[in-house]
Coordinates of C-alpha atoms and ligand atoms in Angstrom, one line a residue:
M1 CA 284.1 -104.0 -124.6
Q2 CA 283.3 -100.4 -125.7
R3 CA 285.1 -99.3 -128.9
L4 CA 285.5 -95.6 -129.3
A5 CA 284.9 -94.4 -132.9
S6 CA 286.3 -91.2 -134.4
Y7 CA 284.0 -88.6 -135.9
L8 CA 285.4 -87.8 -139.3
S9 CA 284.0 -86.5 -142.7
G10 CA 280.6 -86.2 -141.0
A11 CA 280.3 -89.8 -139.7
W12 CA 281.4 -92.0 -136.8
Q13 CA 284.2 -94.3 -138.1
T14 CA 285.9 -97.2 -136.3
G15 CA 289.5 -98.0 -137.0
A16 CA 290.7 -101.5 -137.7
G17 CA 292.4 -104.0 -135.4
E18 CA 292.3 -104.5 -131.7
G19 CA 293.5 -100.9 -131.0
A20 CA 294.9 -99.3 -127.9
A21 CA 293.5 -100.1 -124.5
L22 CA 292.1 -97.3 -122.3
R23 CA 292.3 -98.2 -118.7
D24 CA 290.9 -97.3 -115.3
P25 CA 294.0 -96.2 -113.4
T26 CA 292.5 -97.1 -110.1
S27 CA 291.9 -100.8 -110.9
G28 CA 293.9 -101.3 -114.0
A29 CA 290.8 -102.6 -115.9
I30 CA 290.4 -101.9 -119.6
V31 CA 287.4 -99.6 -120.0
A32 CA 287.5 -99.1 -123.8
R33 CA 289.6 -99.7 -126.9
T34 CA 290.2 -97.4 -129.9
S35 CA 292.1 -97.5 -133.1
T36 CA 292.7 -95.1 -136.1
A37 CA 294.1 -97.9 -138.3
G38 CA 292.8 -97.7 -141.8
L39 CA 290.9 -94.4 -141.3
D40 CA 291.3 -91.9 -144.1
L41 CA 292.6 -88.8 -142.2
G42 CA 293.5 -87.0 -145.4
A43 CA 289.8 -87.2 -146.5
A44 CA 288.7 -86.0 -143.1
L45 CA 291.0 -82.9 -143.3
R46 CA 289.6 -82.2 -146.9
H47 CA 286.0 -82.5 -145.7
A48 CA 286.7 -80.0 -142.8
R49 CA 288.4 -77.6 -145.2
E50 CA 285.8 -77.9 -148.0
V51 CA 282.6 -78.3 -146.0
G52 CA 283.1 -77.0 -142.5
G53 CA 285.3 -74.0 -143.5
P54 CA 282.9 -72.3 -145.9
A55 CA 279.9 -73.0 -143.6
L56 CA 281.7 -71.2 -140.7
R57 CA 283.1 -68.4 -142.8
S58 CA 279.6 -67.5 -144.0
L59 CA 278.5 -66.9 -140.4
T60 CA 278.9 -63.6 -138.5
F61 CA 280.7 -63.6 -135.2
A62 CA 277.4 -63.3 -133.4
A63 CA 276.1 -66.5 -135.2
R64 CA 279.3 -68.4 -134.4
G65 CA 278.9 -67.4 -130.8
K66 CA 275.5 -69.0 -130.8
L67 CA 277.1 -72.2 -131.9
L68 CA 279.6 -72.1 -129.0
A69 CA 276.7 -71.4 -126.5
A70 CA 274.8 -74.4 -127.9
M71 CA 277.9 -76.6 -127.7
S72 CA 278.4 -75.5 -124.1
K73 CA 274.8 -76.4 -123.2
A74 CA 275.0 -79.8 -125.0
I75 CA 278.1 -80.7 -123.0
H76 CA 276.6 -79.4 -119.7
A77 CA 273.5 -81.6 -120.3
E78 CA 275.8 -84.7 -120.2
R79 CA 277.8 -83.4 -117.2
E80 CA 277.1 -86.4 -114.9
A81 CA 277.9 -89.0 -117.5
L82 CA 281.2 -87.1 -118.4
I83 CA 282.2 -86.9 -114.7
E84 CA 281.8 -90.7 -114.5
M85 CA 284.0 -91.1 -117.6
G86 CA 286.6 -88.9 -115.9
R87 CA 286.6 -91.2 -112.9
K88 CA 286.7 -94.4 -114.9
N89 CA 289.4 -93.4 -117.4
G90 CA 291.3 -90.6 -115.8
G91 CA 291.2 -91.4 -112.1
N92 CA 289.5 -88.1 -111.5
T93 CA 287.8 -87.3 -108.2
R94 CA 284.4 -85.7 -108.7
G95 CA 286.0 -82.3 -108.1
D96 CA 288.8 -82.9 -110.6
A97 CA 286.3 -84.0 -113.3
K98 CA 284.1 -81.0 -112.7
F99 CA 287.1 -78.7 -112.9
D100 CA 287.8 -80.1 -116.4
I101 CA 284.2 -80.2 -117.7
D102 CA 283.0 -76.9 -116.2
G103 CA 286.2 -75.3 -117.4
A104 CA 285.2 -76.5 -120.9
T105 CA 281.6 -75.2 -120.8
G106 CA 282.6 -72.0 -119.1
T107 CA 285.3 -71.2 -121.7
L108 CA 282.8 -71.9 -124.5
M109 CA 280.3 -69.6 -122.8
Y110 CA 282.9 -66.9 -122.3
Y111 CA 283.7 -67.0 -126.1
A112 CA 280.0 -67.0 -126.9
G113 CA 279.7 -63.7 -125.0
L114 CA 282.7 -62.3 -126.7
A115 CA 281.2 -63.2 -130.1
E116 CA 278.0 -61.3 -129.2
S117 CA 280.1 -58.2 -128.5
L118 CA 281.8 -58.6 -131.9
G119 CA 278.4 -58.6 -133.5
E120 CA 277.0 -59.2 -137.0
R121 CA 280.2 -59.0 -139.0
T122 CA 282.6 -61.4 -140.6
V123 CA 285.7 -59.3 -140.7
L124 CA 287.6 -57.7 -137.9
L125 CA 289.6 -54.5 -138.3
D126 CA 293.1 -54.6 -136.8
G127 CA 293.8 -51.0 -135.8
E128 CA 292.7 -47.8 -137.5
A129 CA 293.1 -46.9 -141.2
I130 CA 296.5 -45.3 -141.8
T131 CA 297.1 -42.5 -144.2
I132 CA 299.9 -43.6 -146.5
G133 CA 300.2 -40.9 -149.2
R134 CA 299.9 -37.2 -149.7
S135 CA 296.1 -37.5 -150.1
S136 CA 294.2 -38.3 -147.0
R137 CA 292.0 -40.6 -149.3
L138 CA 295.0 -43.0 -149.7
V139 CA 294.9 -45.3 -146.8
G140 CA 295.9 -48.8 -145.6
Q141 CA 293.7 -50.8 -143.3
H142 CA 294.7 -54.1 -141.6
I143 CA 292.0 -56.7 -141.5
L144 CA 291.6 -60.2 -139.9
T145 CA 289.8 -63.0 -141.7
P146 CA 289.7 -66.7 -141.0
K147 CA 292.5 -68.8 -142.4
P148 CA 291.0 -71.0 -145.1
G149 CA 292.2 -74.4 -143.8
V150 CA 291.5 -76.6 -140.8
A151 CA 292.6 -76.2 -137.2
V152 CA 294.2 -79.5 -136.1
H153 CA 294.2 -79.7 -132.3
I154 CA 296.4 -82.3 -130.6
N155 CA 295.9 -82.4 -126.9
A156 CA 297.5 -83.8 -123.7
F157 CA 295.9 -86.5 -121.5
N158 CA 295.3 -84.4 -118.5
F159 CA 292.3 -82.2 -119.6
P160 CA 290.2 -84.3 -122.0
A161 CA 287.3 -81.8 -121.9
W162 CA 288.8 -78.4 -121.3
G163 CA 291.7 -79.2 -123.7
L164 CA 289.3 -79.6 -126.6
A165 CA 287.0 -76.7 -125.7
E166 CA 289.6 -74.0 -125.0
K167 CA 291.2 -74.6 -128.4
A168 CA 287.9 -75.2 -130.3
A169 CA 286.2 -72.1 -128.9
C170 CA 288.9 -69.8 -130.4
A171 CA 289.2 -71.6 -133.7
L172 CA 285.4 -71.9 -134.3
L173 CA 284.8 -68.2 -133.3
A174 CA 287.6 -67.2 -135.7
G175 CA 285.8 -69.2 -138.4
M176 CA 288.0 -72.3 -138.8
P177 CA 286.8 -75.9 -138.6
V178 CA 288.4 -78.1 -136.0
I179 CA 289.7 -81.6 -136.0
S180 CA 290.6 -82.5 -132.4
K181 CA 292.9 -85.4 -131.3
P182 CA 292.9 -86.1 -127.6
A183 CA 295.6 -88.2 -126.0
T184 CA 294.6 -91.8 -126.5
A185 CA 295.0 -92.9 -122.9
T186 CA 292.2 -90.7 -121.6
A187 CA 290.1 -90.2 -124.7
L188 CA 286.9 -91.5 -123.3
M189 CA 285.7 -88.2 -121.8
T190 CA 286.6 -86.3 -125.1
W191 CA 284.7 -88.9 -127.0
G192 CA 281.7 -88.5 -124.7
L193 CA 281.9 -84.7 -125.0
V194 CA 282.0 -84.8 -128.9
K195 CA 279.2 -87.3 -128.9
A196 CA 277.1 -84.9 -126.9
V197 CA 277.7 -82.1 -129.3
I198 CA 277.1 -84.2 -132.4
D199 CA 274.0 -85.8 -131.0
A200 CA 272.6 -82.3 -130.2
D201 CA 273.2 -81.4 -133.9
V202 CA 274.3 -77.8 -133.0
L203 CA 277.2 -77.4 -135.4
P204 CA 277.3 -77.1 -139.2
E205 CA 278.6 -80.3 -140.9
G206 CA 282.4 -80.4 -141.0
A207 CA 282.9 -77.9 -138.2
L208 CA 284.1 -80.4 -135.6
G209 CA 285.9 -83.7 -136.1
L210 CA 287.4 -86.1 -133.5
I211 CA 290.3 -88.5 -133.8
C212 CA 290.2 -91.2 -131.1
G213 CA 293.5 -93.0 -131.1
G214 CA 297.0 -92.5 -132.6
A215 CA 297.7 -89.6 -135.0
G216 CA 298.7 -92.0 -137.8
D217 CA 299.5 -90.1 -141.0
L218 CA 297.5 -87.0 -140.0
L219 CA 300.3 -84.6 -140.3
D220 CA 301.2 -85.8 -143.8
H221 CA 298.0 -84.4 -145.1
L222 CA 298.4 -80.8 -143.8
E223 CA 298.2 -77.9 -146.2
W224 CA 299.7 -74.4 -146.0
S225 CA 296.4 -73.0 -144.9
D226 CA 296.0 -75.3 -141.9
V227 CA 297.0 -74.6 -138.3
V228 CA 298.3 -77.1 -135.7
A229 CA 297.8 -76.3 -132.0
F230 CA 299.6 -78.8 -129.8
T231 CA 299.6 -79.3 -126.1
G232 CA 301.8 -82.0 -124.6
G233 CA 305.4 -82.9 -123.9
A234 CA 308.2 -80.8 -125.3
S235 CA 309.7 -83.6 -127.3
T236 CA 306.4 -84.4 -129.0
G237 CA 306.1 -80.7 -129.7
E238 CA 309.5 -80.7 -131.3
T239 CA 308.6 -83.8 -133.5
I240 CA 305.5 -81.9 -134.7
R241 CA 307.4 -78.7 -135.4
R242 CA 310.1 -80.6 -137.4
H243 CA 307.6 -82.7 -139.4
P244 CA 308.6 -82.5 -143.0
R245 CA 305.1 -81.6 -144.2
V246 CA 304.8 -78.9 -141.5
L247 CA 308.2 -77.4 -142.6
A248 CA 307.6 -77.7 -146.3
S249 CA 304.1 -76.2 -146.2
G250 CA 304.8 -73.5 -143.7
V251 CA 301.9 -74.7 -141.5
A252 CA 301.5 -72.4 -138.4
V253 CA 302.2 -74.4 -135.2
N254 CA 301.4 -73.4 -131.7
V255 CA 303.0 -75.4 -128.9
E256 CA 302.0 -75.5 -125.2
A257 CA 304.6 -77.7 -123.5
D258 CA 306.2 -78.5 -120.1
S259 CA 306.6 -75.9 -117.4
L260 CA 308.3 -75.7 -114.0
N261 CA 305.9 -73.1 -112.5
A262 CA 307.1 -71.4 -109.4
A263 CA 305.3 -69.9 -106.3
I264 CA 307.3 -67.3 -104.3
L265 CA 306.5 -66.3 -100.8
A266 CA 307.9 -62.8 -100.2
P267 CA 309.4 -61.9 -96.8
G268 CA 307.1 -60.2 -94.3
A269 CA 303.9 -61.5 -95.9
E270 CA 300.8 -60.8 -93.8
D271 CA 299.0 -63.8 -92.2
A272 CA 296.2 -63.7 -94.8
T273 CA 298.7 -63.7 -97.6
Y274 CA 300.7 -66.5 -96.0
D275 CA 297.5 -68.6 -95.6
A276 CA 296.6 -68.0 -99.3
F277 CA 300.1 -69.2 -100.2
I278 CA 299.7 -72.4 -98.2
R279 CA 296.1 -73.0 -99.5
D280 CA 297.1 -72.4 -103.2
V281 CA 300.3 -74.5 -103.1
H282 CA 298.4 -77.4 -101.5
G283 CA 295.7 -77.0 -104.1
E284 CA 298.2 -77.0 -107.0
M285 CA 300.0 -80.0 -105.7
T286 CA 296.9 -82.2 -105.2
Q287 CA 294.2 -81.0 -107.7
K288 CA 294.1 -83.5 -110.6
S289 CA 296.9 -85.3 -108.7
G290 CA 299.3 -82.5 -109.7
Q291 CA 298.7 -83.3 -113.4
K292 CA 298.2 -79.8 -114.6
C293 CA 300.6 -77.9 -116.9
T294 CA 300.1 -74.9 -114.6
A295 CA 300.7 -76.8 -111.3
T296 CA 303.3 -75.4 -108.9
R297 CA 306.5 -77.4 -109.1
R298 CA 309.0 -75.1 -107.3
I299 CA 308.2 -73.2 -104.1
L300 CA 310.5 -70.4 -103.1
V301 CA 310.4 -69.4 -99.4
P302 CA 312.6 -67.1 -97.4
R303 CA 315.1 -69.3 -95.6
D304 CA 313.8 -68.3 -92.2
R305 CA 310.2 -69.4 -93.1
L306 CA 311.2 -72.9 -94.4
D307 CA 310.3 -74.8 -91.2
D308 CA 306.9 -73.0 -90.9
V309 CA 306.1 -73.9 -94.5
I310 CA 307.1 -77.5 -94.1
E311 CA 304.9 -77.7 -91.0
D312 CA 301.8 -75.9 -92.4
L313 CA 301.9 -77.4 -95.9
G314 CA 302.8 -80.8 -94.5
E315 CA 299.8 -80.7 -92.2
R316 CA 297.4 -80.0 -95.1
L317 CA 299.1 -82.7 -97.3
R318 CA 298.8 -85.3 -94.6
R319 CA 295.1 -84.5 -94.2
T320 CA 294.5 -85.1 -97.9
V321 CA 293.0 -88.5 -98.4
V322 CA 294.5 -90.3 -101.4
G323 CA 292.8 -93.3 -103.0
D324 CA 289.8 -94.5 -105.0
P325 CA 288.3 -91.4 -106.5
A326 CA 284.8 -93.0 -106.3
L327 CA 284.9 -92.6 -102.5
D328 CA 283.5 -89.3 -101.1
T329 CA 286.3 -89.0 -98.6
V330 CA 289.0 -89.1 -101.2
R331 CA 290.5 -85.8 -102.3
M332 CA 293.3 -87.1 -104.6
G333 CA 293.1 -90.0 -107.0
P334 CA 295.7 -91.9 -109.0
L335 CA 297.8 -90.7 -111.9
A336 CA 296.1 -91.1 -115.2
S337 CA 298.0 -94.2 -116.4
Q338 CA 300.8 -96.6 -115.7
A339 CA 303.0 -94.7 -118.2
Q340 CA 302.4 -91.4 -116.3
L341 CA 303.3 -93.1 -113.0
D342 CA 306.4 -94.6 -114.5
S343 CA 307.4 -91.2 -115.9
A344 CA 306.7 -89.4 -112.6
R345 CA 308.8 -92.0 -110.7
E346 CA 311.6 -91.6 -113.1
G347 CA 311.6 -87.8 -112.8
L348 CA 311.3 -88.1 -109.0
A349 CA 314.4 -90.2 -108.8
R350 CA 316.3 -87.4 -110.7
L351 CA 314.9 -84.7 -108.3
L352 CA 316.0 -86.8 -105.3
E353 CA 319.6 -86.6 -106.5
H354 CA 319.4 -82.9 -105.4
A355 CA 316.6 -82.8 -102.9
R356 CA 315.3 -84.6 -99.8
V357 CA 311.8 -85.6 -98.9
A358 CA 310.2 -83.4 -96.3
V359 CA 306.6 -84.7 -96.4
G360 CA 305.1 -87.9 -97.9
D361 CA 306.5 -91.3 -98.7
P362 CA 307.7 -92.1 -102.2
A363 CA 307.4 -95.8 -101.5
R364 CA 303.8 -95.6 -100.1
S365 CA 301.7 -98.5 -101.5
A366 CA 298.5 -98.4 -99.3
F367 CA 295.8 -96.0 -100.4
E368 CA 292.2 -95.5 -99.3
G369 CA 289.8 -98.1 -100.8
V370 CA 292.3 -99.9 -103.0
E371 CA 294.3 -103.1 -102.6
P372 CA 298.0 -102.4 -101.6
G373 CA 300.0 -102.1 -104.8
Q374 CA 297.0 -101.7 -107.0
G375 CA 296.5 -98.7 -109.3
C376 CA 298.7 -95.8 -110.5
F377 CA 299.0 -94.1 -107.1
L378 CA 301.7 -91.7 -105.9
D379 CA 301.7 -90.1 -102.5
A380 CA 301.8 -86.2 -102.4
L381 CA 305.5 -85.4 -101.9
L382 CA 307.0 -82.2 -100.7
L383 CA 310.8 -82.1 -101.3
V384 CA 313.4 -79.6 -100.2
A385 CA 316.5 -78.6 -102.1
D386 CA 318.7 -76.7 -99.7
D387 CA 321.0 -75.2 -102.4
A388 CA 318.4 -73.6 -104.7
R389 CA 320.8 -72.2 -107.2
R390 CA 322.4 -75.6 -107.7
A391 CA 319.3 -77.8 -107.6
G392 CA 319.9 -79.1 -111.2
P393 CA 317.0 -81.2 -112.2
V394 CA 314.6 -79.3 -110.0
H395 CA 314.8 -76.6 -112.5
D396 CA 314.8 -78.9 -115.5
V397 CA 312.7 -82.0 -114.9
E398 CA 308.9 -81.7 -114.9
V399 CA 307.5 -84.4 -112.6
F400 CA 303.9 -84.5 -113.8
G401 CA 302.3 -85.5 -110.5
P402 CA 301.7 -84.4 -106.9
V403 CA 305.4 -83.4 -106.3
A404 CA 306.8 -80.0 -105.6
T405 CA 310.2 -78.8 -104.3
L406 CA 310.8 -76.1 -101.6
L407 CA 313.7 -73.8 -102.5
P408 CA 314.9 -71.6 -99.7
Y409 CA 316.2 -68.2 -100.7
D410 CA 317.7 -65.1 -99.0
G411 CA 314.5 -63.0 -99.1
S412 CA 315.5 -60.6 -101.9
A413 CA 313.4 -60.3 -105.1
A414 CA 316.6 -60.4 -107.1
E415 CA 317.6 -63.8 -105.7
A416 CA 314.1 -65.2 -106.0
A417 CA 313.9 -64.1 -109.7
H418 CA 317.4 -65.6 -110.4
I419 CA 316.3 -69.0 -109.1
V420 CA 312.9 -68.9 -110.9
R421 CA 314.6 -68.0 -114.2
L422 CA 316.6 -71.3 -114.0
G423 CA 313.4 -72.9 -115.2
Q424 CA 314.0 -71.4 -118.6
G425 CA 310.5 -70.0 -119.2
S426 CA 307.2 -71.1 -117.6
L427 CA 303.5 -70.8 -118.0
V428 CA 302.9 -69.1 -114.7
A429 CA 304.6 -67.7 -111.7
S430 CA 302.8 -66.7 -108.5
I431 CA 304.0 -64.2 -105.9
Y432 CA 302.5 -63.9 -102.4
G433 CA 303.5 -60.8 -100.5
D434 CA 302.7 -57.4 -99.1
D435 CA 306.0 -55.6 -99.6
Q436 CA 305.3 -53.4 -102.7
A437 CA 308.9 -52.8 -103.6
F438 CA 309.5 -56.6 -103.6
L439 CA 306.4 -57.2 -105.7
G440 CA 307.2 -54.5 -108.2
E441 CA 310.8 -55.7 -108.7
A442 CA 309.8 -59.4 -108.9
I443 CA 307.0 -58.8 -111.6
L444 CA 309.5 -57.0 -113.9
A445 CA 312.3 -59.4 -113.3
L446 CA 310.0 -62.4 -114.1
A447 CA 307.8 -61.1 -116.9
G448 CA 310.1 -62.0 -119.8
W449 CA 310.2 -65.6 -118.5
H450 CA 306.5 -66.1 -118.1
G451 CA 303.1 -66.0 -119.9
R452 CA 301.2 -65.1 -116.7
I453 CA 302.1 -63.7 -113.3
V454 CA 299.7 -64.0 -110.4
V455 CA 300.2 -61.5 -107.5
T456 CA 298.4 -62.2 -104.3
D457 CA 298.5 -59.7 -101.4
G458 CA 296.6 -59.5 -98.1
K459 CA 293.8 -57.4 -99.6
I460 CA 292.7 -60.0 -102.1
A461 CA 294.0 -63.1 -100.4
D462 CA 290.6 -64.6 -99.6
K463 CA 289.2 -64.2 -103.1
A464 CA 292.3 -64.7 -105.2
L465 CA 292.2 -67.5 -107.8
Q466 CA 294.6 -70.4 -107.6
P467 CA 297.5 -69.7 -110.1
G468 CA 296.9 -73.0 -111.9
M469 CA 293.4 -71.9 -112.9
V470 CA 293.5 -70.8 -116.5
M471 CA 291.0 -68.1 -117.4
P472 CA 289.6 -67.6 -120.9
H473 CA 290.1 -63.8 -120.5
L474 CA 293.8 -64.1 -120.0
L475 CA 296.7 -65.4 -122.0
H476 CA 297.6 -69.1 -121.5
G477 CA 301.1 -70.1 -122.7
G478 CA 304.7 -69.3 -121.9
P479 CA 308.1 -68.7 -123.5
G480 CA 311.1 -71.1 -123.7
R481 CA 310.6 -74.6 -122.4
A482 CA 306.8 -73.8 -122.0
G483 CA 306.7 -74.0 -125.8
G484 CA 306.5 -70.3 -126.8
G485 CA 302.8 -70.6 -127.6
E486 CA 299.8 -68.4 -126.8
E487 CA 296.2 -69.4 -126.3
L488 CA 293.0 -67.8 -124.9
G489 CA 293.3 -64.2 -123.7
G490 CA 290.0 -63.1 -125.2
R491 CA 290.3 -61.9 -128.7
R492 CA 294.0 -62.7 -128.7
G493 CA 293.1 -66.4 -128.8
M494 CA 291.7 -66.1 -132.3
K495 CA 294.9 -64.7 -133.8
L496 CA 296.4 -68.1 -134.5
Y497 CA 293.4 -68.9 -136.7
Q498 CA 293.2 -65.5 -138.5
Q499 CA 295.1 -64.1 -141.5
R500 CA 296.1 -60.5 -141.1
T501 CA 295.9 -58.6 -144.4
A502 CA 296.8 -55.0 -145.2
V503 CA 294.2 -53.6 -147.6
Q504 CA 295.4 -50.5 -149.5
G505 CA 293.1 -48.1 -151.3
N506 CA 290.5 -45.4 -151.2
G507 CA 289.7 -44.7 -147.5
P508 CA 285.9 -44.0 -147.7
L509 CA 285.4 -46.9 -150.2
L510 CA 287.3 -49.3 -147.9
A511 CA 285.4 -48.1 -144.9
R512 CA 282.1 -49.0 -146.7
L513 CA 283.4 -52.3 -148.0
L514 CA 284.8 -53.4 -144.7
D515 CA 282.0 -51.8 -142.6
A516 CA 284.6 -49.9 -140.5
Ligands
NAP1 P1 302.5 -86.2 -125.1 O1 302.9 -87.6 -124.9 O2 303.4 -85.3 -125.7 O3 301.1 -86.3 -126.0 C1 300.4 -85.2 -126.3 C2 299.6 -85.5 -127.6 O4 300.4 -85.6 -128.7 C3 298.7 -86.8 -127.5 O5 297.5 -86.5 -128.1 C4 299.5 -87.7 -128.4 O6 298.8 -88.8 -128.9 C5 300.1 -86.8 -129.4 N1 301.2 -87.3 -130.2 C6 302.2 -88.1 -129.7 N2 303.1 -88.3 -130.7 C7 302.6 -87.6 -131.8 C8 303.1 -87.5 -133.1 N3 304.2 -88.0 -133.5 N4 302.4 -86.8 -134.0 C9 301.2 -86.2 -133.6 N5 300.7 -86.3 -132.4 C10 301.4 -87.0 -131.5 O7 302.0 -85.5 -123.8 P2 301.0 -86.1 -122.6 O8 301.7 -87.2 -121.9 O9 299.6 -86.4 -123.2 O10 300.9 -84.8 -121.7 C11 301.8 -84.5 -120.7 C12 302.6 -83.3 -121.0 O11 301.8 -82.3 -121.5 C13 303.3 -82.7 -119.8 O12 304.6 -82.5 -120.1 C14 302.6 -81.4 -119.6 O13 303.4 -80.4 -119.1 C15 302.2 -81.0 -121.0 N6 301.0 -80.1 -120.9 C16 301.1 -78.8 -121.2 C17 300.1 -78.0 -121.2 C18 300.2 -76.5 -121.6 O14 299.2 -75.9 -121.8 N7 301.4 -76.0 -121.7 C19 298.8 -78.5 -120.8 C20 298.7 -79.8 -120.4 C21 299.8 -80.6 -120.5 P3 298.7 -90.3 -128.3 O15 298.2 -90.1 -126.9 O16 297.8 -91.0 -129.2 O17 300.1 -90.8 -128.3

């Protein structure tokens, strides 16, 4: 049995005891075990702070960018092995695993390019120098420098590769060392990724650590200078935010949590726009078996288009082969674990109190290439809640699987926005339409409730990106129930890891010292 070690204090370390089992969600077989029992996580944080931090801070942005590019190449070199780990431990189809791994290498490369543009400097200026007295020599200049602690990254089970890379890219470029903790259930691919980077020996010692297994007493060792970036369920996010050490030390915490993302079909959409809407909603429901924080959960359609959408989306969903992800014909695999299946079924039962099934079979037990009843499978399910304003749990319960609910509305932007806002803040909303007045009104009515809005009209319909695709250039995060966090967004993604300082003094001297 493979035992996954953690990489801490510059060495691979294996925890004591039998440890947690990591399973193949297609067969139920145990594929590895891991434990953090007995590991000195306090020493690991100190090592990152005292060894990794100074090493990174001594490098210019351009030099840190070279590290990110080297990381990306080291991961890409192991792509096939990592895809196999995604199948074995995450139930990923080949396409799903590639989406995760290529997302990781692509994000690292994007930040490597950004680093090059920031050049041979270690300090960033935040705005212009500001004259603050009668003499024009007396100025204040805001600067951004790396926080002197360690970035602790706690990730969800669904993106074991990208989840590590998107956070690490921003922290390492900002000059902070990283200790990353993937979700235990699907940690195999993250372990493989970190092993590829460590084996390639491309990072300074202490720059990257890995915790495989439970968090243990990790948070008890945080210092004021550290940062926690968390992705996962809202209740875990709350536990971390309320942790006594986090509160007492004023540790900065960023939370990316649940989200009930909506897609809106506007009235009068051209055929190309409508086709893109059907294509994207289908993609969002089935890619990674719907286990994406940005996946579409609520689908708003003008009441007079409801039957068309059920027919067209239903046709695509019925053609999607669900089963063993090792088979070439299969387009959707199982959920990642029994716990996820149980949680999805529980949430589904709540949705069904206010919605009916239009497409799919919640009780389906036969799937391509697997024994009936075997594995963590759930059919793709399209639900309808006829009374969208009073759909209760549809606006409140995130079913983390291939499940979405159609919500008919009266065709006005105001009504669509009212219904979407019942989700209390989401990562992304997508609007498909060609009526400019509708689009303009909807964007402004939804912006305060969202981190990102994707607008698709007929002119870009064939090249538009699926709303669930998170881009390193653009902000990822959302207000309210989505956690209130912000990640990525180019330079914005470094902000969590940087201290902003106002430096006051003699303007020409400061300009020389700070290389402004
Ligand atoms: P989860 O159960 O909240 O776990 C997330 C991470 O937190 C795991 O690494 C987990 O470790 C760790 N954790 C649990 N308890 C902890 C504690 N007391 N102290 C420190 N760490 C702790 O979430 P999940 O089931 O992995 O992920 C599903 C959820 O994530 C969904 O709700 C989804 O919406 C959300 N999500 C959000 C985003 C986003 O960007 N907004 C992205 C992806 C997923 P163990 O696995 O070892 O317990």
